[in-house]
Tab-separated table of N, CA and C in Angstrom:
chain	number	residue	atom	x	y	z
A	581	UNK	N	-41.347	-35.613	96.385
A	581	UNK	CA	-41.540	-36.907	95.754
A	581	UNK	C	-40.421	-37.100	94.733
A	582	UNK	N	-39.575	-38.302	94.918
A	582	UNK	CA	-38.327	-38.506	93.494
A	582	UNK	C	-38.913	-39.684	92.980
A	583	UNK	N	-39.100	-39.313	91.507
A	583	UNK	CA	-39.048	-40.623	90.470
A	583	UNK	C	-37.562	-41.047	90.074
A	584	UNK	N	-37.521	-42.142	89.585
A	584	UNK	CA	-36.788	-42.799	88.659
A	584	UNK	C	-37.176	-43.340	87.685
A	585	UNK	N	-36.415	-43.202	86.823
A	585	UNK	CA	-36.869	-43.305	85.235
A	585	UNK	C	-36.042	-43.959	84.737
A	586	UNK	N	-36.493	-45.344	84.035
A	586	UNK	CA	-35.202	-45.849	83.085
A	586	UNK	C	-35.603	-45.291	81.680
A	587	UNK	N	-35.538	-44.775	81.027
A	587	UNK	CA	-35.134	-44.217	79.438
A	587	UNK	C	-34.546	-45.365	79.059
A	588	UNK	N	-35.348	-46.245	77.920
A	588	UNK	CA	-34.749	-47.005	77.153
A	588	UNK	C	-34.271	-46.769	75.738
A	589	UNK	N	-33.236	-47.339	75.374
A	589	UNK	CA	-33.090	-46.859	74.406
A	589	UNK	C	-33.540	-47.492	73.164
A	590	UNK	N	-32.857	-47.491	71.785
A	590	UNK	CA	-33.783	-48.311	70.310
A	590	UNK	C	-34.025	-49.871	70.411
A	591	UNK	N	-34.966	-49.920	70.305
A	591	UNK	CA	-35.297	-51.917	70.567
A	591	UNK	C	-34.658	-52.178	68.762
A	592	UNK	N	-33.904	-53.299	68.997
A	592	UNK	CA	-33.839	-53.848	67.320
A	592	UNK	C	-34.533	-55.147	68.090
A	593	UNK	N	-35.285	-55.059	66.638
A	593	UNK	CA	-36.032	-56.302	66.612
A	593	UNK	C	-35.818	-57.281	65.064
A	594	UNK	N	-35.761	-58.317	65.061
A	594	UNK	CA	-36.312	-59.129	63.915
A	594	UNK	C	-37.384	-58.889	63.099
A	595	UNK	N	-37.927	-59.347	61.795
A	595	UNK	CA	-39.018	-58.706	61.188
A	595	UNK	C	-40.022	-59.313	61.384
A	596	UNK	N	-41.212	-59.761	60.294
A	596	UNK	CA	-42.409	-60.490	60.913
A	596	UNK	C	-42.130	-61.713	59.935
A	597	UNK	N	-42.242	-63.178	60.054
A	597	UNK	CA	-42.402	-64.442	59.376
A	597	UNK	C	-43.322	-64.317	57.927
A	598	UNK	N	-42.916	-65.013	57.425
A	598	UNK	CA	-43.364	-65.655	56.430
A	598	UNK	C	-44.189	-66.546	56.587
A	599	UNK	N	-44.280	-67.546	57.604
A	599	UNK	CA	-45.191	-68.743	58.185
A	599	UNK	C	-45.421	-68.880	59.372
A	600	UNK	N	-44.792	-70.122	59.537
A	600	UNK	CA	-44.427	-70.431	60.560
A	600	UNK	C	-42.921	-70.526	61.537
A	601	UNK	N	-43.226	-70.356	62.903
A	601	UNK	CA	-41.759	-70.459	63.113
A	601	UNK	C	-40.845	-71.052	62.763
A	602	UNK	N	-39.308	-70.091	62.843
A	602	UNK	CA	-38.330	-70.989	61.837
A	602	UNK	C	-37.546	-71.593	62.677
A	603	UNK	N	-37.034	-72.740	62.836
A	603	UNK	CA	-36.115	-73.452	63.342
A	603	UNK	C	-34.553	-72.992	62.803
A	604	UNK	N	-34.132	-72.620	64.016
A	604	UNK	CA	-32.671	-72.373	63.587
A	604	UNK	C	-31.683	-73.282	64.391
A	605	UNK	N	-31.250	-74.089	63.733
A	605	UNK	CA	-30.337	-75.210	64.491
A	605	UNK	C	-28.968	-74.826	64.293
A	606	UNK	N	-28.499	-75.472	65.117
A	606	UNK	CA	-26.705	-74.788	65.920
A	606	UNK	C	-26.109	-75.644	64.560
A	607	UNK	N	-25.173	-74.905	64.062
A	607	UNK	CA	-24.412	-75.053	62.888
A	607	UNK	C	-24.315	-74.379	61.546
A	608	UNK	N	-26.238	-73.990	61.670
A	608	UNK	CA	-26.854	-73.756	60.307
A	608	UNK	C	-26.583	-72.071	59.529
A	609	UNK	N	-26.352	-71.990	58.606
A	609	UNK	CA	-25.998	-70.786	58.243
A	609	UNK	C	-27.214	-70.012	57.327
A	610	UNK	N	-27.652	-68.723	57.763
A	610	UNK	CA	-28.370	-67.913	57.464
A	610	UNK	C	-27.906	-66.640	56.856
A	611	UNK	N	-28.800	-66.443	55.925
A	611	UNK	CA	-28.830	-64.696	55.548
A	611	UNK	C	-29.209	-63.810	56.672
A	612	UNK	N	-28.319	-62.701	57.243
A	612	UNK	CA	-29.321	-61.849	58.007
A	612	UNK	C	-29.423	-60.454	57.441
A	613	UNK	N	-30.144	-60.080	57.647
A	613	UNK	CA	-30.444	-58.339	56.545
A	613	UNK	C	-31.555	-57.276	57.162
A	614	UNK	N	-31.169	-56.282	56.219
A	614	UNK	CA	-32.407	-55.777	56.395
A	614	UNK	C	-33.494	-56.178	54.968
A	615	UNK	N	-34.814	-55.809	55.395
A	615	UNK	CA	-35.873	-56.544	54.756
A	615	UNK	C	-35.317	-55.008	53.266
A	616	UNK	N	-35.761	-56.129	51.968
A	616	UNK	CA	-35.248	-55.508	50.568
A	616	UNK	C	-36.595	-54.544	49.854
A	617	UNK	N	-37.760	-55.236	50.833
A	617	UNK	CA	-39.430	-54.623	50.431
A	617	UNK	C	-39.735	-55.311	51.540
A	618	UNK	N	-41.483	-54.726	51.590
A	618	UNK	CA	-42.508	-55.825	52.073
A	618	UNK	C	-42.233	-57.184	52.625
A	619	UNK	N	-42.232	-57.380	51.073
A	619	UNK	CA	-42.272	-58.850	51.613
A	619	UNK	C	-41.287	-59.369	51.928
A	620	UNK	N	-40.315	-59.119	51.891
A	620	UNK	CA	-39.167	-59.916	52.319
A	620	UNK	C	-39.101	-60.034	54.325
A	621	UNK	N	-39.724	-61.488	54.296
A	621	UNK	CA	-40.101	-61.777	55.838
A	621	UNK	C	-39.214	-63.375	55.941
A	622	UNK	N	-39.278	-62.970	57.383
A	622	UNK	CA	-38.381	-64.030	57.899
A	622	UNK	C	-38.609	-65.556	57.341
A	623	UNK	N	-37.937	-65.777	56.656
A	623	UNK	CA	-38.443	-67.850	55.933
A	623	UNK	C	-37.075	-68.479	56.771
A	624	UNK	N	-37.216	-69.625	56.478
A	624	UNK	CA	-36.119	-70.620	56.412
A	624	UNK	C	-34.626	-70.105	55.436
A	625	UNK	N	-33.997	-69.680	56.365
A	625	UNK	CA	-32.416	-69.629	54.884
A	625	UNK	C	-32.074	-67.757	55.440
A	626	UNK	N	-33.506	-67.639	55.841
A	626	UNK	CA	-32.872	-65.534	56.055
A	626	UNK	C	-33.875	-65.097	57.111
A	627	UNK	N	-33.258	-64.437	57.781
A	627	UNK	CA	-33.185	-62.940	59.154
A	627	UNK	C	-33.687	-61.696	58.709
A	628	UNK	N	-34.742	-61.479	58.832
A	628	UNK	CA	-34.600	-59.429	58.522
A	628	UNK	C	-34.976	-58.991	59.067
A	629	UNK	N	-34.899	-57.681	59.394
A	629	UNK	CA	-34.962	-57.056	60.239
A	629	UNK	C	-35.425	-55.300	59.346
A	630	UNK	N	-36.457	-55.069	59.568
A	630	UNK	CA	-36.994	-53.931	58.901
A	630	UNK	C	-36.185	-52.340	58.785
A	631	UNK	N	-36.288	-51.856	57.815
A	631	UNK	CA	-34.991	-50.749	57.454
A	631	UNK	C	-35.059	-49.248	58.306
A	632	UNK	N	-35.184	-49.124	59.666
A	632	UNK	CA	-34.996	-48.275	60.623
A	632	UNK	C	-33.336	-47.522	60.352
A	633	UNK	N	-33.435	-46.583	61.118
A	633	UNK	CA	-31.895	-45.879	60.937
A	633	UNK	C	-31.474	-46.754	61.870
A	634	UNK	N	-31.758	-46.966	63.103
A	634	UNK	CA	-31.031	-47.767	64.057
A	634	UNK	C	-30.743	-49.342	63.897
A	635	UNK	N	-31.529	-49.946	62.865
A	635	UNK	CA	-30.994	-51.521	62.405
A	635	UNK	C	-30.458	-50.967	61.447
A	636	UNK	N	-30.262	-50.289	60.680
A	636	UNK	CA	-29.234	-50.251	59.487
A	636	UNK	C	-27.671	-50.111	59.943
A	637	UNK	N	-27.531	-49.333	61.103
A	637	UNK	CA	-26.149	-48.769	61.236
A	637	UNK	C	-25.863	-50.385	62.367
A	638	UNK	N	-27.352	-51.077	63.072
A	638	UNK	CA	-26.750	-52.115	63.343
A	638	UNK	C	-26.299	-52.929	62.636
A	639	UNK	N	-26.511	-53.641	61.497
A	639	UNK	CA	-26.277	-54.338	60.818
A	639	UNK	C	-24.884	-53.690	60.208
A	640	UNK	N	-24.901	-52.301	59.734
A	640	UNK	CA	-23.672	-51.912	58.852
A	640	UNK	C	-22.091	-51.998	60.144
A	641	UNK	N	-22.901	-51.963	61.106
A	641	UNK	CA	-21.415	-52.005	61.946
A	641	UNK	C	-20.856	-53.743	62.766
A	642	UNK	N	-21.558	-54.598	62.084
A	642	UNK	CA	-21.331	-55.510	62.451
A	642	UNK	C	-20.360	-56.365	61.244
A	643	UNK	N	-19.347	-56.743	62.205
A	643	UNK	CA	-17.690	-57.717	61.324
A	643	UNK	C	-17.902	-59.221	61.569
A	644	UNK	N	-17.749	-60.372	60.809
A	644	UNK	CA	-17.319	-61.294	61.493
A	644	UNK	C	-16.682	-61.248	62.963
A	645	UNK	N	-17.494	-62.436	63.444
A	645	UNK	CA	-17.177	-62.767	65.172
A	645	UNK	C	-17.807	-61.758	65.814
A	646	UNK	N	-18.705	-60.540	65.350
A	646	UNK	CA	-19.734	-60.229	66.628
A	646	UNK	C	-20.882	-61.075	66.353
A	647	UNK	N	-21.454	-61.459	67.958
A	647	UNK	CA	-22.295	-62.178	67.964
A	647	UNK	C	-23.288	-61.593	68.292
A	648	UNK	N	-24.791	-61.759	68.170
A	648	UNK	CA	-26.173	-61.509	67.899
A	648	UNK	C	-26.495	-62.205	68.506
A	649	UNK	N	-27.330	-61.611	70.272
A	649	UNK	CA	-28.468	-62.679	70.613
A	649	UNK	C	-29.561	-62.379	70.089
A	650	UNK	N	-30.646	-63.178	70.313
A	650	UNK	CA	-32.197	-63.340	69.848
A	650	UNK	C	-33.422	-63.739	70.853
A	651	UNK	N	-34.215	-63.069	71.081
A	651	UNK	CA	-34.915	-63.075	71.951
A	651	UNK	C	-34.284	-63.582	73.443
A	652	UNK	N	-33.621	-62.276	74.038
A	652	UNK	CA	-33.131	-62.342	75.143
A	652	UNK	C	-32.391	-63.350	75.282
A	653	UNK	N	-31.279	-63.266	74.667
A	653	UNK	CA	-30.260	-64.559	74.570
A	653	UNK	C	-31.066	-65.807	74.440
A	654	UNK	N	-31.999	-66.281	74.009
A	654	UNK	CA	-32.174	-67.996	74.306
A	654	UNK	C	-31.657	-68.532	73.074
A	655	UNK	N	-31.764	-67.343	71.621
A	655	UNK	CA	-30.805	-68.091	70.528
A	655	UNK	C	-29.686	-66.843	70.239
A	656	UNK	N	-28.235	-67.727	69.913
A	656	UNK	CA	-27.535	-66.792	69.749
A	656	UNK	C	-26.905	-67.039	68.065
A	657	UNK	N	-26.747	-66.228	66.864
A	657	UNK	CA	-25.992	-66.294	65.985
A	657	UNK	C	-24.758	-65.771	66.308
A	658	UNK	N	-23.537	-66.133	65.104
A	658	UNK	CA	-22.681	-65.592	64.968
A	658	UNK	C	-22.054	-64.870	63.702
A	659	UNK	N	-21.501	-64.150	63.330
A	659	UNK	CA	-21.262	-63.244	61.897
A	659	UNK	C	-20.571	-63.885	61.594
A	660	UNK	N	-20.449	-64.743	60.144
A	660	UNK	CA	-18.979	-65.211	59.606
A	660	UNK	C	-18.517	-64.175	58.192
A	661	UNK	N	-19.682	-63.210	57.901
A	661	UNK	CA	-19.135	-62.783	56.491
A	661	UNK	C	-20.303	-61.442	56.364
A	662	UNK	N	-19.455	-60.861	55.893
A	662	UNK	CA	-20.526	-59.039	56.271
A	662	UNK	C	-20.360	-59.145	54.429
A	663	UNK	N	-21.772	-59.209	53.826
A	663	UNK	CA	-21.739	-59.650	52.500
A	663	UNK	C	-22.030	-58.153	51.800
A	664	UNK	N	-22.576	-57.065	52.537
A	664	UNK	CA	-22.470	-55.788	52.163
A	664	UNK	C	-22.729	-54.660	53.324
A	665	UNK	N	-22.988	-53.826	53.001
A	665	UNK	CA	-23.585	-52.778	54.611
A	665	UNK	C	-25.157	-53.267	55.145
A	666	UNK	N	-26.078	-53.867	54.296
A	666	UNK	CA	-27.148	-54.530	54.509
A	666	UNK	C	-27.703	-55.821	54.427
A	667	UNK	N	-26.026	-56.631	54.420
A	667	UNK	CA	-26.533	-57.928	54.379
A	667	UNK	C	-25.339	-58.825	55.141
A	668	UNK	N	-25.693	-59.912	55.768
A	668	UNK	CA	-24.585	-60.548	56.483
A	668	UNK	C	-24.971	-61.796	56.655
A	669	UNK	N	-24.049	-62.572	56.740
A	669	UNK	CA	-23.945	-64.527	56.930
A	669	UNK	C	-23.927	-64.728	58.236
A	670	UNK	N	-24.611	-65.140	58.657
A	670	UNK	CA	-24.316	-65.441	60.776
A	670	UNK	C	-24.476	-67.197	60.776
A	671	UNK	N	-23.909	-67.921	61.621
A	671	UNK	CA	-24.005	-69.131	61.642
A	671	UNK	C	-24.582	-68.984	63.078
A	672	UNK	N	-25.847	-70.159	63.452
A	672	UNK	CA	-26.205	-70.319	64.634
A	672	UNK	C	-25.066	-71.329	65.654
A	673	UNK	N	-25.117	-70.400	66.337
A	673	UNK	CA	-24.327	-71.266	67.757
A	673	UNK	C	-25.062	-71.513	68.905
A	674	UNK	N	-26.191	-70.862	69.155
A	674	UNK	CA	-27.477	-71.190	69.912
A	674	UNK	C	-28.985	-71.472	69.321
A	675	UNK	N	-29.275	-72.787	69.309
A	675	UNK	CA	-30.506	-72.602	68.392
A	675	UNK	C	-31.675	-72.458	69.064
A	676	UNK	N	-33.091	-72.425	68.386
A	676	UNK	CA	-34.466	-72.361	69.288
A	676	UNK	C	-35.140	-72.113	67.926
A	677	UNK	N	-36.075	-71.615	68.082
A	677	UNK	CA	-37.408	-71.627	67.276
A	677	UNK	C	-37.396	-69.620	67.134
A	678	UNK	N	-37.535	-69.635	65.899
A	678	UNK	CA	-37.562	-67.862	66.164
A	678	UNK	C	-39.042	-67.247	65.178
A	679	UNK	N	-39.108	-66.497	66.306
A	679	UNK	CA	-40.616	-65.963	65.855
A	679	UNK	C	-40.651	-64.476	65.254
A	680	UNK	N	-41.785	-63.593	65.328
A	680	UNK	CA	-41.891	-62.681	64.769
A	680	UNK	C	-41.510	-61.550	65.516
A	681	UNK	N	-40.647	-60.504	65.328
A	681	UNK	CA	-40.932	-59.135	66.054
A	681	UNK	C	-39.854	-59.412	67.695
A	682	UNK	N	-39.075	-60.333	67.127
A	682	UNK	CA	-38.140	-60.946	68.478
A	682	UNK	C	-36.950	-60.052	68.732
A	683	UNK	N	-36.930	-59.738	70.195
A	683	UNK	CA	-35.393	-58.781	70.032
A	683	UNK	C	-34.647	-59.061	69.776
A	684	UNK	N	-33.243	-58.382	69.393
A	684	UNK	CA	-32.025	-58.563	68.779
A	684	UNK	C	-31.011	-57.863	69.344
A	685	UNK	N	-30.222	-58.079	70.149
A	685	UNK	CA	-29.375	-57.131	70.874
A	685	UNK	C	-27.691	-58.019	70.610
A	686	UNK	N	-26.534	-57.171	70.692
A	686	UNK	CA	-25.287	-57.430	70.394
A	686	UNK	C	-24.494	-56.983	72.084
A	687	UNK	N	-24.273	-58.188	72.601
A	687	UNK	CA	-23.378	-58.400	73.781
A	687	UNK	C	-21.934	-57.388	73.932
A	688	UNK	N	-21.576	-57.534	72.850
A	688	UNK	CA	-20.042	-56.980	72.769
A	688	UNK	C	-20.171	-55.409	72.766
């Protein structure tokens, strides 16, 4: 009998809302980070993403012009300004509605 096995590897995900879903419209510029405590949950204006070893070194290895999809590409940001190793400016170039606990994967 042969199995096959896909072994996946670290899911990055987004963190959990503040409310309700946030509208991210194509143009608009956001904080993205990792979360600073608790509470720091996804609002209107900022992105976080909870402080794992594997979102930290994502976030710390990301430059202006890599781009960030969001829930399986349907929204995509883009990096314009890496504001420290845990915090970054992305402008939306794909918008949609973004919810809680949404994946986050980098194309490039």
């Amino acid at each position: 009998v042969e199995v096959l096995g896909d072994l996946q590897g670290p899911k990055f995900r987004v963190a959990e809302l503040d409310g309700e879903p946030v509208p991210l419209n194509n143009g608009d510029v956001f904080e993205f980070g990792i979360c600073k405590d608790d509470n720091d949950n996804i609002r209107p204006g900022r992105i976080t993403m909870k402080p794992t070893i594997e979102q930290n070194a994502l976030v710390r290895a990301c430059q202006p012009g890599t781009t960030l999809l969001i829930e399986d590409g349907i929204m995509e940001v883009k990096v314009i300004e890496k504001c420290s190793e845990t915090e970054l400016k992305v402008q939306v170039t794909r918008g949609g509605k973004l919810k809680a606990r949404k994946g986050v994967n980098v194309p490039d």
